[in-house]
CSV table of C-alpha atoms and ligand atoms in Angstrom, one decimal:
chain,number,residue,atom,x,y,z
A,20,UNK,CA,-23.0,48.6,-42.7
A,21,UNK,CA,-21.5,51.9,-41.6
A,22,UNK,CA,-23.8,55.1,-43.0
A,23,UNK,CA,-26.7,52.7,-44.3
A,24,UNK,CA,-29.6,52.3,-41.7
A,25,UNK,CA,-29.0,49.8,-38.6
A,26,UNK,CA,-31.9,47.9,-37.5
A,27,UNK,CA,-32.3,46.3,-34.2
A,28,UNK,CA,-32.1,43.0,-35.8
A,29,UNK,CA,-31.6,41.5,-39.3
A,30,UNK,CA,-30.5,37.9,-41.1
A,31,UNK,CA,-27.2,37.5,-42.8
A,32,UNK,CA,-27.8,35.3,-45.6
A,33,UNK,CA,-24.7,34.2,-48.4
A,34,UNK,CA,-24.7,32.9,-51.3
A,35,UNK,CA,-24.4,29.4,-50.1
A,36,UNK,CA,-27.6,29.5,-48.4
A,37,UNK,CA,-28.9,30.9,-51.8
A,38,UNK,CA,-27.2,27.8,-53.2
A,39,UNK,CA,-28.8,25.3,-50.9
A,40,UNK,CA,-32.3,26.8,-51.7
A,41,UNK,CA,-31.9,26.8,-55.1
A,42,UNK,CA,-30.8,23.1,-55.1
A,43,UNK,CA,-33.8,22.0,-53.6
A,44,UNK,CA,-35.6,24.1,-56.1
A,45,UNK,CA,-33.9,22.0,-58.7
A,46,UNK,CA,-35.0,18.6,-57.1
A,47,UNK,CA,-37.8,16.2,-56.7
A,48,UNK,CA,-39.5,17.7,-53.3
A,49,UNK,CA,-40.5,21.0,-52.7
A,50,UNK,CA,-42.6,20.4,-49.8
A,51,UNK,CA,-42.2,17.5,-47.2
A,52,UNK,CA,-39.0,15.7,-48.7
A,53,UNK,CA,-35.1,14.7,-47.4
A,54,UNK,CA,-34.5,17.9,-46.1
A,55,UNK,CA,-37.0,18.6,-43.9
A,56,UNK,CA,-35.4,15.2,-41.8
A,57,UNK,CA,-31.9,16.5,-42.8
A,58,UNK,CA,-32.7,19.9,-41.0
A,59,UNK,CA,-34.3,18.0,-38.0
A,60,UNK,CA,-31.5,15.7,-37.3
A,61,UNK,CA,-28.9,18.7,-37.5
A,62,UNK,CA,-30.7,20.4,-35.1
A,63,UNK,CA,-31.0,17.9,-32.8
A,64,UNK,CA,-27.8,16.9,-32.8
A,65,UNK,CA,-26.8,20.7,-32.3
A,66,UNK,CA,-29.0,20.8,-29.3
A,67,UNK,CA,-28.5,17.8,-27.9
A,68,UNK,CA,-31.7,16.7,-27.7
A,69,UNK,CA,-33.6,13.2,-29.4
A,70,UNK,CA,-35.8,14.4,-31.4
A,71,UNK,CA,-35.9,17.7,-33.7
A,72,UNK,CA,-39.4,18.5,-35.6
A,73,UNK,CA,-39.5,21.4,-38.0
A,74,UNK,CA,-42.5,23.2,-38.6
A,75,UNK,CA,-44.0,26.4,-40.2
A,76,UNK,CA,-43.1,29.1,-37.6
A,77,UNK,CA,-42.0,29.1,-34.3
A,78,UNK,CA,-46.1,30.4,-32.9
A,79,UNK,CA,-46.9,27.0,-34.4
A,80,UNK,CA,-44.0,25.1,-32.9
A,81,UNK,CA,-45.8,26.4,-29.3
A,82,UNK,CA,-49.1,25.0,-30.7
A,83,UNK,CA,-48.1,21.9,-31.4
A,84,UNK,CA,-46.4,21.6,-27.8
A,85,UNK,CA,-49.5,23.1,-26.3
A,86,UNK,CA,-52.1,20.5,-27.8
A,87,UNK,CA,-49.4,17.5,-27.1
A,88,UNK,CA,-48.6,18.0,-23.6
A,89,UNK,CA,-53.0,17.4,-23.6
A,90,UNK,CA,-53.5,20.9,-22.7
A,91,UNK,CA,-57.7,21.1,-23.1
A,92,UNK,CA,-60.3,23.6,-22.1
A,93,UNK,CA,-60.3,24.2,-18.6
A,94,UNK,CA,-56.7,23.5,-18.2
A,95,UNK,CA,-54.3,25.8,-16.9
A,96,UNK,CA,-51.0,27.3,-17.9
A,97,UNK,CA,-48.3,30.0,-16.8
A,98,UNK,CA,-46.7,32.6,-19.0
A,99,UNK,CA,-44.5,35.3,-18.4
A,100,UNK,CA,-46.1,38.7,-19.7
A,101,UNK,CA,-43.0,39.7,-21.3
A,102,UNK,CA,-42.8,37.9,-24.0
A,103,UNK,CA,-44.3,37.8,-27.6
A,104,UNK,CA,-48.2,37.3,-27.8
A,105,UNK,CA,-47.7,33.6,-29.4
A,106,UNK,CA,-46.5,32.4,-26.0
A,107,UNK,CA,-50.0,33.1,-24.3
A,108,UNK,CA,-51.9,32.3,-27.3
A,109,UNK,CA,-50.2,28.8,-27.7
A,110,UNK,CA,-52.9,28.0,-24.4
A,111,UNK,CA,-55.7,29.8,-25.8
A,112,UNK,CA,-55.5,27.7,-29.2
A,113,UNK,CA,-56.0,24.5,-27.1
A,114,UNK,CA,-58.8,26.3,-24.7
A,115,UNK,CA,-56.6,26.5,-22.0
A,116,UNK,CA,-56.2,29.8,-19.6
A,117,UNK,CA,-53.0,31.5,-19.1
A,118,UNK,CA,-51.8,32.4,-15.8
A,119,UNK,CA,-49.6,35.3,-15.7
A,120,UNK,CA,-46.7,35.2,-13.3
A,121,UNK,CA,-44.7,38.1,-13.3
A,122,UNK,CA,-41.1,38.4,-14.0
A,123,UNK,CA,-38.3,39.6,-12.5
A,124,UNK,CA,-37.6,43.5,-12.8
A,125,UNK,CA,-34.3,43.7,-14.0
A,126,UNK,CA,-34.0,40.1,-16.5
A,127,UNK,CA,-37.7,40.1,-17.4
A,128,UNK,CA,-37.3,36.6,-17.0
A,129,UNK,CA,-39.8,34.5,-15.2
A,130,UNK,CA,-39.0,34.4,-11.5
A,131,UNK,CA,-39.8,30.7,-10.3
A,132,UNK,CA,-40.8,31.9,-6.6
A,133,UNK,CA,-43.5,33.5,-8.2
A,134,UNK,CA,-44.8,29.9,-10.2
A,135,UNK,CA,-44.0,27.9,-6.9
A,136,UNK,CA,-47.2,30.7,-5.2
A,137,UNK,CA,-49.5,30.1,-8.4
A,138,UNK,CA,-48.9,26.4,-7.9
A,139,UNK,CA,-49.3,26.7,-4.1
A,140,UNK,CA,-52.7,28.7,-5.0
A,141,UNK,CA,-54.4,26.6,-7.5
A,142,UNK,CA,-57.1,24.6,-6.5
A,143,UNK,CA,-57.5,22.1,-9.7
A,144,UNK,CA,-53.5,22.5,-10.4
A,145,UNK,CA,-51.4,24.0,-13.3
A,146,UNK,CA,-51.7,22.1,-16.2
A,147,UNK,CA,-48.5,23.5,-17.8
A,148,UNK,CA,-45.9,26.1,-17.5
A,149,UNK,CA,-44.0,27.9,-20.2
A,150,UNK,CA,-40.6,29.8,-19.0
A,151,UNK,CA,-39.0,32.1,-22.3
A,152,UNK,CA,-35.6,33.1,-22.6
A,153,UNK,CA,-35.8,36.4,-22.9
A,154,UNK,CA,-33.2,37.9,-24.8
A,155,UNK,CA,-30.9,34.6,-25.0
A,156,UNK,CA,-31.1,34.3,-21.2
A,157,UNK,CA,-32.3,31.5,-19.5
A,158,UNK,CA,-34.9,31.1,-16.7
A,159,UNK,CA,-33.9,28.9,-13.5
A,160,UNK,CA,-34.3,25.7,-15.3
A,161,UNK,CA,-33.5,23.4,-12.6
A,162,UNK,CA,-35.6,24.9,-10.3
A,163,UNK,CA,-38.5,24.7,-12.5
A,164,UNK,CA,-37.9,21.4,-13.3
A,165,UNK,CA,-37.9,20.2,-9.6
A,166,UNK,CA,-41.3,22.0,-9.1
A,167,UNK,CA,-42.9,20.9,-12.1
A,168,UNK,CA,-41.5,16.9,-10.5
A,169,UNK,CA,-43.5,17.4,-7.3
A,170,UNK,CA,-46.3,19.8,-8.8
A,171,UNK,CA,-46.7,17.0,-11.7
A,172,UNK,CA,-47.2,20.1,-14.3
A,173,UNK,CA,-45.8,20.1,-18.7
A,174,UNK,CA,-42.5,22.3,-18.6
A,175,UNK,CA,-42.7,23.6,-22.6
A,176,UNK,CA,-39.6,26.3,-23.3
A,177,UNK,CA,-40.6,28.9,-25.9
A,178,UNK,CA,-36.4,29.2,-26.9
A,179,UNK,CA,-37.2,31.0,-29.3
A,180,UNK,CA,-34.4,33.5,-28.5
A,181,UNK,CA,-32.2,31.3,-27.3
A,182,UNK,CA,-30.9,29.0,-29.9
A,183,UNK,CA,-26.8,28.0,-28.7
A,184,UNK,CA,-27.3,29.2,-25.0
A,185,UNK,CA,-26.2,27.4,-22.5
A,186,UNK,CA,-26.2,27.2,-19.0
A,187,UNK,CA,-24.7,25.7,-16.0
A,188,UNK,CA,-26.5,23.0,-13.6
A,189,UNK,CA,-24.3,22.3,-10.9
A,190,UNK,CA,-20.6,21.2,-13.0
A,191,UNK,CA,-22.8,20.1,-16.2
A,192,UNK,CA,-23.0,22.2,-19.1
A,193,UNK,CA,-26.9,22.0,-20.6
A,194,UNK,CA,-27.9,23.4,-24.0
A,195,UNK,CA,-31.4,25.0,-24.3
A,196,UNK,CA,-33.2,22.5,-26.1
A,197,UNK,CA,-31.5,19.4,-25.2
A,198,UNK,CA,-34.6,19.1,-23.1
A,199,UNK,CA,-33.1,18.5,-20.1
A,200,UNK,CA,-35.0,20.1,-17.8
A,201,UNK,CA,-38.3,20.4,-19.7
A,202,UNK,CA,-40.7,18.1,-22.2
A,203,UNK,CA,-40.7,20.1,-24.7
A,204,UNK,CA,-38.2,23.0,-26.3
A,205,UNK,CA,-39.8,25.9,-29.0
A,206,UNK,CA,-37.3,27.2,-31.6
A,207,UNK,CA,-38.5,30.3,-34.4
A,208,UNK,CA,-36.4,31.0,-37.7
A,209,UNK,CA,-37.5,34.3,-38.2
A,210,UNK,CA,-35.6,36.3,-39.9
A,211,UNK,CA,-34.7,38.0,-36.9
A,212,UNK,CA,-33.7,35.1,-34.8
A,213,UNK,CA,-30.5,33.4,-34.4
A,214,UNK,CA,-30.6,31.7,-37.9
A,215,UNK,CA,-33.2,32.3,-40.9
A,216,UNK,CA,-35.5,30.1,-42.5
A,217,UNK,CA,-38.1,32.6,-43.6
A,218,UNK,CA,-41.0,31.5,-41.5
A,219,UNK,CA,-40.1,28.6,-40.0
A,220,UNK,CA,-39.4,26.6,-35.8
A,221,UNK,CA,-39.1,23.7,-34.3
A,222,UNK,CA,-39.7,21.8,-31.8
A,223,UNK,CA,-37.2,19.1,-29.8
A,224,UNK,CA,-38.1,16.8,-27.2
A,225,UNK,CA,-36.4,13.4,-26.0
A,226,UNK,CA,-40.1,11.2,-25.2
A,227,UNK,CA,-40.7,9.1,-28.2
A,228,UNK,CA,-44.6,9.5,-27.7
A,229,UNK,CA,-44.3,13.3,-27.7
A,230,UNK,CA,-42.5,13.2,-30.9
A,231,UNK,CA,-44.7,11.0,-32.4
A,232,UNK,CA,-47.7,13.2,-31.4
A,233,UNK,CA,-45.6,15.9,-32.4
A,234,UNK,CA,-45.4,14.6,-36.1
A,235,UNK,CA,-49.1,13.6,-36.3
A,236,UNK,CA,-50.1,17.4,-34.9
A,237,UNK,CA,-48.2,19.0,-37.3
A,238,UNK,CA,-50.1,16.8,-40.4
A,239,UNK,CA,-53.6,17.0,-39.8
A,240,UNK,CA,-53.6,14.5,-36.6
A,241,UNK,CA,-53.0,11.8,-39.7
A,242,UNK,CA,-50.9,8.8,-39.3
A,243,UNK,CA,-49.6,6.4,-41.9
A,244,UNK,CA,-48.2,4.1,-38.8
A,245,UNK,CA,-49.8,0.2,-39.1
A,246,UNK,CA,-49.2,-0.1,-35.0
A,247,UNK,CA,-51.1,3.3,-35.1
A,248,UNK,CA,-54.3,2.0,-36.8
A,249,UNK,CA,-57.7,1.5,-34.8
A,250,UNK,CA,-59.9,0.5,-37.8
A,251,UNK,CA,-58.2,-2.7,-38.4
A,252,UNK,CA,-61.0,-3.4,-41.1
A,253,UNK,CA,-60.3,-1.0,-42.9
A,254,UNK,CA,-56.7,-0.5,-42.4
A,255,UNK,CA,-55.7,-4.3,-43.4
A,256,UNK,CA,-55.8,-6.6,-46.4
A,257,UNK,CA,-56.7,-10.2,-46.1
A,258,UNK,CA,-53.1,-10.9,-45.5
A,259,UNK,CA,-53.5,-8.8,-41.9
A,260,UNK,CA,-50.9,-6.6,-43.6
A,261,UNK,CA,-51.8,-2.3,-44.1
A,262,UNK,CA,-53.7,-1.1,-47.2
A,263,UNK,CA,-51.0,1.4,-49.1
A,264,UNK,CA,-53.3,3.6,-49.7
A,265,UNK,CA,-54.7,3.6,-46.0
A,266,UNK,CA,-54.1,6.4,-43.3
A,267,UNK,CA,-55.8,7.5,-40.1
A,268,UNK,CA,-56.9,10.6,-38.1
A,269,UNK,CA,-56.9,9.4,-34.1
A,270,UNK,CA,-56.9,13.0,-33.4
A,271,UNK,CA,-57.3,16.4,-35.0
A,272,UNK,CA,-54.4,18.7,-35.9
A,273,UNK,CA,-53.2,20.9,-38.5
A,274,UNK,CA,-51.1,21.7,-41.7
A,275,UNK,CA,-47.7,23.3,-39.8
A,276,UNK,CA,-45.1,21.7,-42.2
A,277,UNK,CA,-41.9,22.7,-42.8
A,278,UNK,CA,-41.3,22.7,-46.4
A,279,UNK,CA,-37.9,21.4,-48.2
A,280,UNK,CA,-37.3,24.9,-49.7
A,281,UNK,CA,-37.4,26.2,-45.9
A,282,UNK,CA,-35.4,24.2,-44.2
A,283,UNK,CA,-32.9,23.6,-46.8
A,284,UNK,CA,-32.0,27.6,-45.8
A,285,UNK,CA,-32.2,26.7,-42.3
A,286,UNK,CA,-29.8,23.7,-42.7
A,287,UNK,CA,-27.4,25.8,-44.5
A,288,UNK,CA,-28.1,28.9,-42.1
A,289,UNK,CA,-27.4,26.1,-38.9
A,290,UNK,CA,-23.8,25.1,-40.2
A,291,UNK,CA,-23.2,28.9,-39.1
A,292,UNK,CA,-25.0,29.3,-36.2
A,293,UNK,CA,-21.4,29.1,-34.1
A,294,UNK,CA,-20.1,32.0,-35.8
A,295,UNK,CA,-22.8,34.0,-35.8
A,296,UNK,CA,-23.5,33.3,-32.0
A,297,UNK,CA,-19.7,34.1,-31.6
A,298,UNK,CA,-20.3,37.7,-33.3
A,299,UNK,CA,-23.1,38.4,-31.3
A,300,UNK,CA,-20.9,37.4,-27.8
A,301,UNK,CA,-18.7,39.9,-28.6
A,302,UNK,CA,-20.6,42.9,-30.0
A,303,UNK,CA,-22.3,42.5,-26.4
A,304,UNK,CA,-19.3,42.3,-24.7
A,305,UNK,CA,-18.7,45.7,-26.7
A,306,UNK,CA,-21.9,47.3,-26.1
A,307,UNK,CA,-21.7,46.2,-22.0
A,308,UNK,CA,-17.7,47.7,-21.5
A,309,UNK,CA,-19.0,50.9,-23.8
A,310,UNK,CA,-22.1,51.8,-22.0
A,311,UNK,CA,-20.4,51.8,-18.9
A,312,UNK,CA,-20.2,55.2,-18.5
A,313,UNK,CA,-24.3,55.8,-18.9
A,314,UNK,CA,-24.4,53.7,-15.7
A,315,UNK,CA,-27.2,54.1,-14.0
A,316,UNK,CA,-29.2,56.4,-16.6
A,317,UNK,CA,-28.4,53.6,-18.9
A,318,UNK,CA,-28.0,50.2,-17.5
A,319,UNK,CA,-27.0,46.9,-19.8
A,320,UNK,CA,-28.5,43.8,-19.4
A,321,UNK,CA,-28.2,42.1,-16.6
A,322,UNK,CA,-25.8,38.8,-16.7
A,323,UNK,CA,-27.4,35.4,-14.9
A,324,UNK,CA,-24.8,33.7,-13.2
A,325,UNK,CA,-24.2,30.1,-15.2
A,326,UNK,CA,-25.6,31.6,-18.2
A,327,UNK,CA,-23.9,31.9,-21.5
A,328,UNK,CA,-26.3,33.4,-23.5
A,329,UNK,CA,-26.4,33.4,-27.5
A,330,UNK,CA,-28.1,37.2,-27.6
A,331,UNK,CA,-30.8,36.7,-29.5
A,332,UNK,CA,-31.2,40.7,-28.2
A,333,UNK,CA,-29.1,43.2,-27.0
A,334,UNK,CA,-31.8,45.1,-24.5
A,335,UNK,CA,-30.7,47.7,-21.9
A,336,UNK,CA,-32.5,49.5,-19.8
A,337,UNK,CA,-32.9,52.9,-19.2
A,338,UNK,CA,-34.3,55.3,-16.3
A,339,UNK,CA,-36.0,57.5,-18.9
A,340,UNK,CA,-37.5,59.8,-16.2
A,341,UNK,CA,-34.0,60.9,-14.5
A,342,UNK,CA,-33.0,61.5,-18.5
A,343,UNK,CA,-35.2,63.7,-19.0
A,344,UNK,CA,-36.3,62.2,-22.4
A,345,UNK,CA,-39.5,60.0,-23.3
A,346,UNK,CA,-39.0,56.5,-24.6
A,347,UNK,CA,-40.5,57.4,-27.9
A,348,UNK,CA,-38.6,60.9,-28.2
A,349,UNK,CA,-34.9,58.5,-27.9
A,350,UNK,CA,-36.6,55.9,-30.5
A,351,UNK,CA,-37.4,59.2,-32.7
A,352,UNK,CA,-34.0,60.3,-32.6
A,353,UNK,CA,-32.3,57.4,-33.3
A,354,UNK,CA,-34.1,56.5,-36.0
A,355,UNK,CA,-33.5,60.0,-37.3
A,356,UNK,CA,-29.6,59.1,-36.9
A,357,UNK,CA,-30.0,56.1,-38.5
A,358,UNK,CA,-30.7,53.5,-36.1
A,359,UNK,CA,-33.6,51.2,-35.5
A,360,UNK,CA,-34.5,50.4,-31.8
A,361,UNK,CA,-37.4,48.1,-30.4
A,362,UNK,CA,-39.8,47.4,-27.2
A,363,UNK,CA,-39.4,43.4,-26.0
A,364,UNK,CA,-42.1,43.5,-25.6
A,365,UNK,CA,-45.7,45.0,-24.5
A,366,UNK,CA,-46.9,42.7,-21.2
A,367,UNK,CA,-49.1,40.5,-23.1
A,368,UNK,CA,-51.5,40.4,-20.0
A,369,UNK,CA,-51.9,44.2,-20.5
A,370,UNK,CA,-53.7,43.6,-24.2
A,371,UNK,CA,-57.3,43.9,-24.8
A,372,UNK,CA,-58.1,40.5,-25.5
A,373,UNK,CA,-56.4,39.6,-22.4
A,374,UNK,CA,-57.6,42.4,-20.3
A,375,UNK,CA,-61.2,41.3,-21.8
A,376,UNK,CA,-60.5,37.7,-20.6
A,377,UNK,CA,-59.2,37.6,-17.1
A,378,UNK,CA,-59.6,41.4,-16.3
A,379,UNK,CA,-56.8,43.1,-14.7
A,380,UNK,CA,-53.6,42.1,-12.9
A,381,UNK,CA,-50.7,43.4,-10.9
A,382,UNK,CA,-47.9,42.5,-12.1
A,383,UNK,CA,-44.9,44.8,-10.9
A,384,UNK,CA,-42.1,43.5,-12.2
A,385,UNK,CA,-42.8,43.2,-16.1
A,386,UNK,CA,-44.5,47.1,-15.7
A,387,UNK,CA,-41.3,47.9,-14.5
A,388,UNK,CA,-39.2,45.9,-17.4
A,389,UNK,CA,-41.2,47.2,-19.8
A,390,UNK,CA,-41.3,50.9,-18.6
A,391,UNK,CA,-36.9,50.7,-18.9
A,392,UNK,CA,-36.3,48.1,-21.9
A,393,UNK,CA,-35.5,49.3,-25.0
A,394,UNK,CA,-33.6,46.8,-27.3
A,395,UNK,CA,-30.7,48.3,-29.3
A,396,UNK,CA,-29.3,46.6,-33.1
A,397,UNK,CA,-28.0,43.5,-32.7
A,398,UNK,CA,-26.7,41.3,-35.9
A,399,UNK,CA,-23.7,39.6,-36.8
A,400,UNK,CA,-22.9,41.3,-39.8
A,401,UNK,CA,-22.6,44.8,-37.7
A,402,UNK,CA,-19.2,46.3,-37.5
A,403,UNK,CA,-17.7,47.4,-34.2
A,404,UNK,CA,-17.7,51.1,-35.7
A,405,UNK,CA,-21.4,50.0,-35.8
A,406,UNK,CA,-21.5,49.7,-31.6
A,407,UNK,CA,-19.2,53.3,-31.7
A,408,UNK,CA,-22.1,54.7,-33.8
A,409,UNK,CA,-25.0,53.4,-31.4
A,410,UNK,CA,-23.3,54.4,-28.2
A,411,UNK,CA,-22.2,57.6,-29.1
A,412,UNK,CA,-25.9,58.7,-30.6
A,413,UNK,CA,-27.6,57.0,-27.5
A,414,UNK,CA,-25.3,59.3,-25.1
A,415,UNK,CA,-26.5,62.1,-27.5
A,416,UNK,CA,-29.8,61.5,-27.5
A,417,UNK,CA,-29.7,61.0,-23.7
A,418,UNK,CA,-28.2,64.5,-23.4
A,419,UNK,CA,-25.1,62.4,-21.7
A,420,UNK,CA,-22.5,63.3,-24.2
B,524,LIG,C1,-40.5,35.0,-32.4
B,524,LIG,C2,-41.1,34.5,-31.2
B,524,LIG,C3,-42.2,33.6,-31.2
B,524,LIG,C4,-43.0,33.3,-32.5
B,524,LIG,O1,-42.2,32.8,-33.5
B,524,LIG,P1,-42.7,33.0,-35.0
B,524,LIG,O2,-41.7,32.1,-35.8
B,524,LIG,O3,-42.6,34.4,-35.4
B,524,LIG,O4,-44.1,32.4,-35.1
B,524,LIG,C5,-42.7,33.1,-30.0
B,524,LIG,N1,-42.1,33.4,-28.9
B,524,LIG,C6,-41.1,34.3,-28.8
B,524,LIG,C7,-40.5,34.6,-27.5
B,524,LIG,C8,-40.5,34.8,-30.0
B,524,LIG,O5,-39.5,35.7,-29.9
């Protein structure tokens, strides 16, 4: 991609994805049909997790999680500010307020300290909590976890960056969205993610009754399940067996399928999702050894111990005032060079509707992330020349080289 514009992120799509699409074109099912399951059980085995359900984008993957861990009006749920706004919102669809708990300066990652005071605070108790990867790196998961045991809240993961990381809990290897320390794990297929599906998530768990809810959310709150059936009337012939045509609504939910055409990219896109994590290890590893010498105008992302991320983003952080340069006058530059840079992300506690909600609150460590982050390209089909090119432009728009 050397001379054409680099942006922060992009897919890589071949022609065998093309192919699997267009097979699916050629079928029977364009919506709900074989692949939809064959996506979902590749995932899940990928993951390690039970279950895998696929829906229509990863903001409704964190609905569905919200409204089937019961969250209800009244109920309360933390979020880090840095993240993307469907995080918080994934509460406020289900009537439930979002407690902000600030991150940790230098990760932007939620710092469980700061949960275990909120806990410790609430009078009526925290309904859920909802820890996000930032970047590909994960939050304390075991820590959370043992809260969440003796403070009896929902521990949902919005992974959506974070697809193939794993991490270390004491000697065992976990991969995010095995579920192992957390009811629920949130996957997006943006095209910006790990792998592509257009719009498109997920979510895994490894509770039966969640995944059952999970599929009934995602289809109006309808199920076609005889054990389900509370209108036994209705639902059954003379011979006690169910009506074919007969289906139920216990509860109300929406249209967030996945369709066939979807995830047959996603299923093709997954079968690659080593190599492209691979790529992405090692243009980090190149971006960390040559930013080095920007240290401490320029700092890389700092590396959790037991963490092997997957880089869903390659964010460094940058003391713009001992530069010398505004944020926005390095973003100009770069893009006037030919390379596209990003904010992850604006604290979502700092937006209007937020602000409107719950007024305002100090939370120091994400106004520090986000005053420093700025997230540089970061793709597998980039070149290592590609990583020359953004280093050397970066020093030169830093006035460093
Ligand atoms: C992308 C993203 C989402 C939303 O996913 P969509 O598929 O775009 O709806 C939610 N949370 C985080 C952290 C994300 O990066």
């Amino acid at each position: 991609m050397t001379g054409s514009f680099l942006p922060y992120g992009r897919h890589v799509v071949d022609d065998d994805d093309i192919s699997a699409v267009a097979e699916v074109l050629r079928g029977d099912w364009l919506t709900t049909g074989p692949t939809v399951e064959k996506f979902e059980a590749s995932l899940a085995e990928r993951v390690g997790a039970r279950f895998a359900v696929a829906c229509s984008s990863g903001t409704a993957g964190l609905h569905m999680a919200t409204a089937v861990a019961g969250l209800s009006p009244g109920d309360r749920a933390v979020v880090p500010p840095m993240t993307f706004l469907a995080t918080a919102n994934a509460v406020r669809y289900q009537g439930g307020d979002v407690v902000f708990s600030d991150v940790d300066p230098q990760t932007g990652l939620l710092n469980i300290d700061g949960v275990q005071d909120i806990v410790d605070r609430a009078r009526n108790g925290i309904r859920a909590v909802l820890p996000v990867h930032l970047a590909g790196q994960t939050v304390d998961m075991p820590s959370l976890a043992r809260l969440a045991k003796k403070a009896g809240f929902v521990v949902i993961e919005d992974a959506c960056h974070a697809l193939g990381t794993e991490y270390l809990d004491g000697n065992e290897v976990v991969s995010v969205g095995s579920c192992r320390h957390s009811t629920m794990a949130v996957f997006s297929f943006h095209p910006v993610k790990t792998i592509a599906m257009g719009e498109g998530g997920a979510v895994t768990t490894n509770d039966p009754d969640v995944y059952r809810k999970l599929l009934e959310f995602r289809n109006h709150g309808m199920t076609r399940e005889a054990n389900q059936f509370q209108n036994r009337d209705m639902a059954l012939d003379s011979d006690a067996e169910p009506n074919p045509w007969y289906y139920e609504m216990p509860s109300i939910g929406f249209n967030y399928r996945a369709s066939d055409i979807h995830c047959a990219l996603a299923h093709s896109q997954l079968k690659k999702l080593n190599s492209f994590i691979a790529r992405r290890r090692e243009l980090a590893a190149r971006y960390d050894e040559q930013l080095q010498y920007l240290s401490p105008i320029l700092l890389p992302p700092l590396r959790i111990e037991g963490c092997n991320p997957a880089w869903h983003l390659y964010a460094v952080r940058i003391d713009f005032k001992a530069s010398g340069m505004t944020r926005k006058q390095v973003m100009v530059r770069l893009r006037e060079a030919g390379i596209g840079s990003q904010v992850h992300y604006i604290p979502v506690h700092l937006q209007p509707y937020y602000r409107r909600l719950y007024g305002e609150s100090s939370l120091p460590g994400a106004t520090a992330y986000y005053a420093a982050t700025l997230s540089l390209p970061l793709f597998p089909s980039m070149s290592d020349g590609d990583v020359g090119r953004v280093v050397d432009t970066l020093a030169h728009c830093l006035g460093m080289n």
